[in-house]
Short mmCIF file of C-alpha atoms in Angstrom, two decimals:
data_model
loop_
_atom_site.label_atom_id
_atom_site.label_comp_id
_atom_site.label_asym_id
_atom_site.label_seq_id
_atom_site.Cartn_x
_atom_site.Cartn_y
_atom_site.Cartn_z
CA UNK A 1 -7.72 5.90 12.24
CA UNK A 2 -4.18 7.22 13.10
CA UNK A 3 -1.93 9.36 11.67
CA UNK A 4 1.55 11.42 12.72
CA UNK A 5 3.79 13.51 11.60
CA UNK A 6 7.09 12.75 10.76
CA UNK A 7 9.14 15.56 12.05
CA UNK A 8 11.92 17.62 9.74
CA UNK A 9 14.79 16.08 8.95
CA UNK A 10 13.70 12.35 9.40
CA UNK A 11 11.44 10.02 7.98
CA UNK A 12 8.85 7.64 8.26
CA UNK A 13 10.75 5.01 10.09
CA UNK A 14 11.01 7.03 13.46
CA UNK A 15 7.14 7.41 13.23
CA UNK A 16 6.12 3.86 12.38
CA UNK A 17 5.94 2.36 16.77
CA UNK A 18 4.66 5.71 17.65
CA UNK A 19 1.85 6.33 15.25
CA UNK A 20 0.93 1.92 15.95
CA UNK A 21 0.84 2.60 19.64
CA UNK A 22 -2.53 3.94 19.55
CA UNK A 23 -3.71 0.89 17.50
CA UNK A 24 -5.12 -2.00 19.59
CA UNK A 25 -2.84 -4.70 17.12
CA UNK A 26 -4.01 -7.93 18.30
CA UNK A 27 -5.05 -10.51 15.41
CA UNK A 28 -4.27 -8.27 12.95
CA UNK A 29 -2.67 -8.22 9.91
CA UNK A 30 -0.32 -5.52 9.09
CA UNK A 31 0.65 -4.25 5.91
CA UNK A 32 3.55 -1.62 4.67
CA UNK A 33 5.81 0.02 2.02
CA UNK A 34 9.54 -1.33 1.94
CA UNK A 35 11.19 1.26 3.66
CA UNK A 36 9.05 -0.21 6.75
CA UNK A 37 10.92 -3.51 6.08
CA UNK A 38 12.95 -3.24 9.23
CA UNK A 39 13.59 -5.84 11.75
CA UNK A 40 12.38 -3.49 14.13
CA UNK A 41 9.14 -3.16 13.06
CA UNK A 42 9.08 -6.82 12.57
CA UNK A 43 9.86 -8.08 15.87
CA UNK A 44 7.62 -5.18 17.37
CA UNK A 45 4.58 -6.24 15.29
CA UNK A 46 4.93 -9.58 16.32
CA UNK A 47 5.64 -8.44 20.23
CA UNK A 48 2.07 -6.49 19.57
CA UNK A 49 0.64 -9.97 18.60
CA UNK A 50 -0.23 -8.47 15.13
CA UNK A 51 1.38 -10.34 12.45
CA UNK A 52 2.61 -8.93 8.71
CA UNK A 53 3.27 -8.87 5.30
CA UNK A 54 6.14 -7.13 4.06
CA UNK A 55 7.75 -5.82 0.91
CA UNK A 56 11.54 -7.07 -0.33
CA UNK A 57 13.89 -4.40 -2.14
CA UNK A 58 16.70 -3.78 -3.10
CA UNK A 59 17.45 -1.68 0.70
CA UNK A 60 18.01 -5.26 2.34
CA UNK A 61 20.25 -7.02 -1.03
CA UNK A 62 20.68 -9.76 1.10
CA UNK A 63 16.93 -10.58 2.17
CA UNK A 64 16.43 -9.59 -1.73
CA UNK A 65 18.44 -12.04 -2.96
CA UNK A 66 17.77 -14.88 -1.10
CA UNK A 67 13.49 -14.61 -1.61
CA UNK A 68 13.78 -13.50 -5.34
CA UNK A 69 16.52 -16.45 -6.46
CA UNK A 70 14.44 -18.63 -5.12
CA UNK A 71 12.86 -21.60 -8.13
CA UNK A 72 9.83 -19.79 -8.49
CA UNK A 73 9.00 -21.25 -11.44
CA UNK A 74 8.80 -25.03 -9.50
CA UNK A 75 6.10 -23.36 -7.28
CA UNK A 76 3.03 -23.88 -7.17
CA UNK A 77 0.64 -21.63 -8.09
CA UNK A 78 -1.25 -20.55 -4.77
CA UNK A 79 -3.56 -18.07 -6.66
CA UNK A 80 -4.71 -15.85 -9.55
CA UNK A 81 -7.56 -13.10 -10.31
CA UNK A 82 -8.42 -10.80 -14.12
CA UNK A 83 -9.68 -7.47 -14.47
CA UNK A 84 -9.85 -5.19 -16.70
CA UNK A 85 -11.01 -2.12 -16.53
CA UNK A 86 -9.63 1.30 -17.07
CA UNK A 87 -8.30 0.20 -21.07
CA UNK A 88 -6.24 -2.53 -19.67
CA UNK A 89 -6.19 -5.54 -18.86
CA UNK A 90 -4.22 -6.70 -15.61
CA UNK A 91 -2.66 -10.25 -14.72
CA UNK A 92 -2.06 -10.94 -11.64
CA UNK A 93 -0.12 -14.60 -9.76
CA UNK A 94 0.70 -15.17 -7.07
CA UNK A 95 3.31 -18.18 -5.06
CA UNK A 96 3.89 -19.24 -1.58
CA UNK A 97 7.35 -20.80 -0.32
CA UNK A 98 7.09 -21.77 3.41
CA UNK A 99 10.49 -20.78 4.97
CA UNK A 100 12.24 -22.53 8.08
CA UNK A 101 14.62 -20.49 8.20
CA UNK A 102 14.79 -16.76 7.21
CA UNK A 103 16.78 -13.43 8.43
CA UNK A 104 13.54 -11.55 9.63
CA UNK A 105 12.27 -11.42 12.88
CA UNK A 106 9.36 -14.31 12.99
CA UNK A 107 9.32 -14.74 9.04
CA UNK A 108 7.39 -18.08 8.27
CA UNK A 109 6.70 -17.39 4.32
CA UNK A 110 7.95 -15.82 1.01
CA UNK A 111 5.55 -14.39 -1.77
CA UNK A 112 6.11 -13.47 -4.92
CA UNK A 113 3.71 -11.67 -6.89
CA UNK A 114 3.92 -11.18 -10.80
CA UNK A 115 1.77 -8.88 -12.93
CA UNK A 116 1.06 -8.59 -16.36
CA UNK A 117 -0.74 -5.39 -17.44
CA UNK A 118 -1.78 -5.19 -21.07
CA UNK A 119 -2.76 -1.42 -21.44
CA UNK A 120 -5.78 -1.19 -25.15
CA UNK A 121 -4.50 2.32 -25.45
CA UNK A 122 -0.72 2.07 -26.56
CA UNK A 123 -0.55 -1.09 -27.08
CA UNK A 124 2.05 -1.45 -24.10
CA UNK A 125 2.27 -4.59 -22.26
CA UNK A 126 4.33 -4.36 -18.69
CA UNK A 127 5.80 -7.58 -15.92
CA UNK A 128 6.62 -6.54 -12.56
CA UNK A 129 7.93 -8.90 -10.01
CA UNK A 130 6.91 -8.10 -5.79
CA UNK A 131 8.08 -10.20 -2.99
CA UNK A 132 7.07 -10.30 -0.11
CA UNK A 133 7.27 -12.02 3.31
CA UNK A 134 5.32 -13.01 6.04
CA UNK A 135 4.97 -14.24 9.55
CA UNK A 136 1.60 -16.07 9.07
CA UNK A 137 2.15 -19.51 9.39
CA UNK A 138 1.89 -22.10 6.11
CA UNK A 139 -2.21 -22.62 5.70
CA UNK A 140 -3.48 -19.43 8.00
CA UNK A 141 -4.33 -17.29 4.56
CA UNK A 142 -5.24 -18.92 1.53
CA UNK A 143 -4.05 -17.82 -1.88
CA UNK A 144 -6.87 -15.36 -1.97
CA UNK A 145 -6.61 -13.85 0.75
CA UNK A 146 -3.24 -13.13 0.66
CA UNK A 147 -3.70 -11.75 -2.43
CA UNK A 148 -6.62 -9.26 -1.21
CA UNK A 149 -4.39 -8.03 1.56
CA UNK A 150 -1.97 -6.86 -1.06
CA UNK A 151 -4.00 -5.82 -3.15
CA UNK A 152 -5.70 -3.62 -0.73
CA UNK A 153 -2.00 -1.87 0.29
CA UNK A 154 -1.40 -0.97 -3.35
CA UNK A 155 -5.26 0.45 -2.99
CA UNK A 156 -3.99 2.59 -0.17
CA UNK A 157 -1.89 4.16 -2.25
CA UNK A 158 -3.51 4.33 -5.36
CA UNK A 159 -6.94 5.62 -3.89
CA UNK A 160 -5.03 8.00 -0.89
CA UNK A 161 -1.76 8.65 -1.66
CA UNK A 162 -1.44 9.04 -5.28
CA UNK A 163 -4.38 11.81 -4.98
CA UNK A 164 -2.72 13.69 -2.14
CA UNK A 165 0.67 14.11 -3.82
CA UNK A 166 -0.77 14.21 -7.62
CA UNK A 167 -4.09 15.67 -7.30
CA UNK A 168 -3.30 18.53 -4.03
CA UNK A 169 0.38 18.78 -5.08
CA UNK A 170 1.04 18.18 -0.94
CA UNK A 171 4.87 18.14 -1.26
CA UNK A 172 4.91 21.75 -2.77
CA UNK A 173 3.09 22.62 0.14
CA UNK A 174 4.42 25.73 1.76
CA UNK A 175 2.84 24.80 4.66
CA UNK A 176 5.26 23.21 6.86
CA UNK A 177 5.39 25.00 10.23
CA UNK A 178 3.86 22.85 13.64
CA UNK A 179 0.82 20.73 13.52
CA UNK A 180 -0.32 22.64 10.28
CA UNK A 181 1.06 20.01 7.66
CA UNK A 182 -0.95 17.30 9.85
CA UNK A 183 -3.78 19.42 9.95
CA UNK A 184 -3.82 20.07 6.38
CA UNK A 185 -3.18 16.91 5.53
CA UNK A 186 -6.24 15.15 7.92
CA UNK A 187 -8.33 18.48 5.66
CA UNK A 188 -7.12 16.13 2.43
CA UNK A 189 -7.86 13.29 4.08
CA UNK A 190 -11.49 14.33 5.04
CA UNK A 191 -12.20 16.16 0.73
CA UNK A 192 -10.90 12.27 -0.10
CA UNK A 193 -12.62 10.30 1.36
CA UNK A 194 -16.21 12.84 1.41
CA UNK A 195 -16.03 12.36 -2.51
CA UNK A 196 -15.57 8.74 -2.35
CA UNK A 197 -18.10 8.26 -0.46
CA UNK A 198 -20.08 10.37 -2.26
CA UNK A 199 -19.32 7.78 -5.42
CA UNK A 200 -16.61 10.56 -6.86
CA UNK A 201 -13.49 8.58 -8.83
CA UNK A 202 -12.49 10.98 -10.60
CA UNK A 203 -10.96 13.49 -7.15
CA UNK A 204 -9.80 15.90 -9.75
CA UNK A 205 -12.83 16.60 -11.07
CA UNK A 206 -14.75 16.31 -8.09
CA UNK A 207 -12.64 19.41 -6.78
CA UNK A 208 -13.28 20.88 -9.93
CA UNK A 209 -17.04 20.95 -9.63
CA UNK A 210 -17.53 21.13 -5.85
CA UNK A 211 -15.16 24.51 -6.36
CA UNK A 212 -17.68 25.86 -9.12
CA UNK A 213 -20.22 26.97 -6.18
CA UNK A 214 -19.73 27.52 -2.72
CA UNK A 215 -23.04 25.29 -1.67
CA UNK A 216 -21.56 21.89 -3.50
CA UNK A 217 -19.25 21.27 -0.87
CA UNK A 218 -21.80 22.01 1.93
CA UNK A 219 -24.31 19.30 -0.31
CA UNK A 220 -21.71 16.58 -0.26
CA UNK A 221 -20.46 16.77 4.01
CA UNK A 222 -24.55 16.62 4.34
CA UNK A 223 -25.47 20.24 5.33
CA UNK A 224 -28.29 22.04 2.87
CA UNK A 225 -29.87 20.03 1.54
#
């Protein structure tokens, strides 16, 4: 829907508001990486009529300590799901708790997601706890809805940004002058989206297949029969 080039000698924080200024946010729920769990961002989103679900990490030590030290064992489970794919089993559990006062703009609830993963190939078992806050009042969204939004954010990370980083090696690109980085990012997104819509799940394999015959890329774009 929109993208913005991040200027040299800065980071994504400064591009947050200018990027979203171009989009109607009324009635939306915005998710972002923990880097964007900034008081100014929370205030901005609420002023634009949007709610947020923001991940809390150690870059906000006071907020992080308060949320993670809640008595989560005593809090009722709101949602859990279980999936088995790609040679692994994953179980996710979501808990939510209402807050009257939390040091973040309009924060109304704290959330904890616990993920258990077992890799059947290696036998390795991992546990991950993630803490979040949201401006959504209690009862506004169900446990399954909150879980879907959180998973949707991670899905974007895994299916887009991870592919750009690992398959296209975007961080190693020597193209860094003017608008060219933004143009190349758009082209990478286009390539990923075209292959996804074509039913490809392994983008690296799809790129190798397409590169072996110049006509295949035209076919994928619908330009040839």
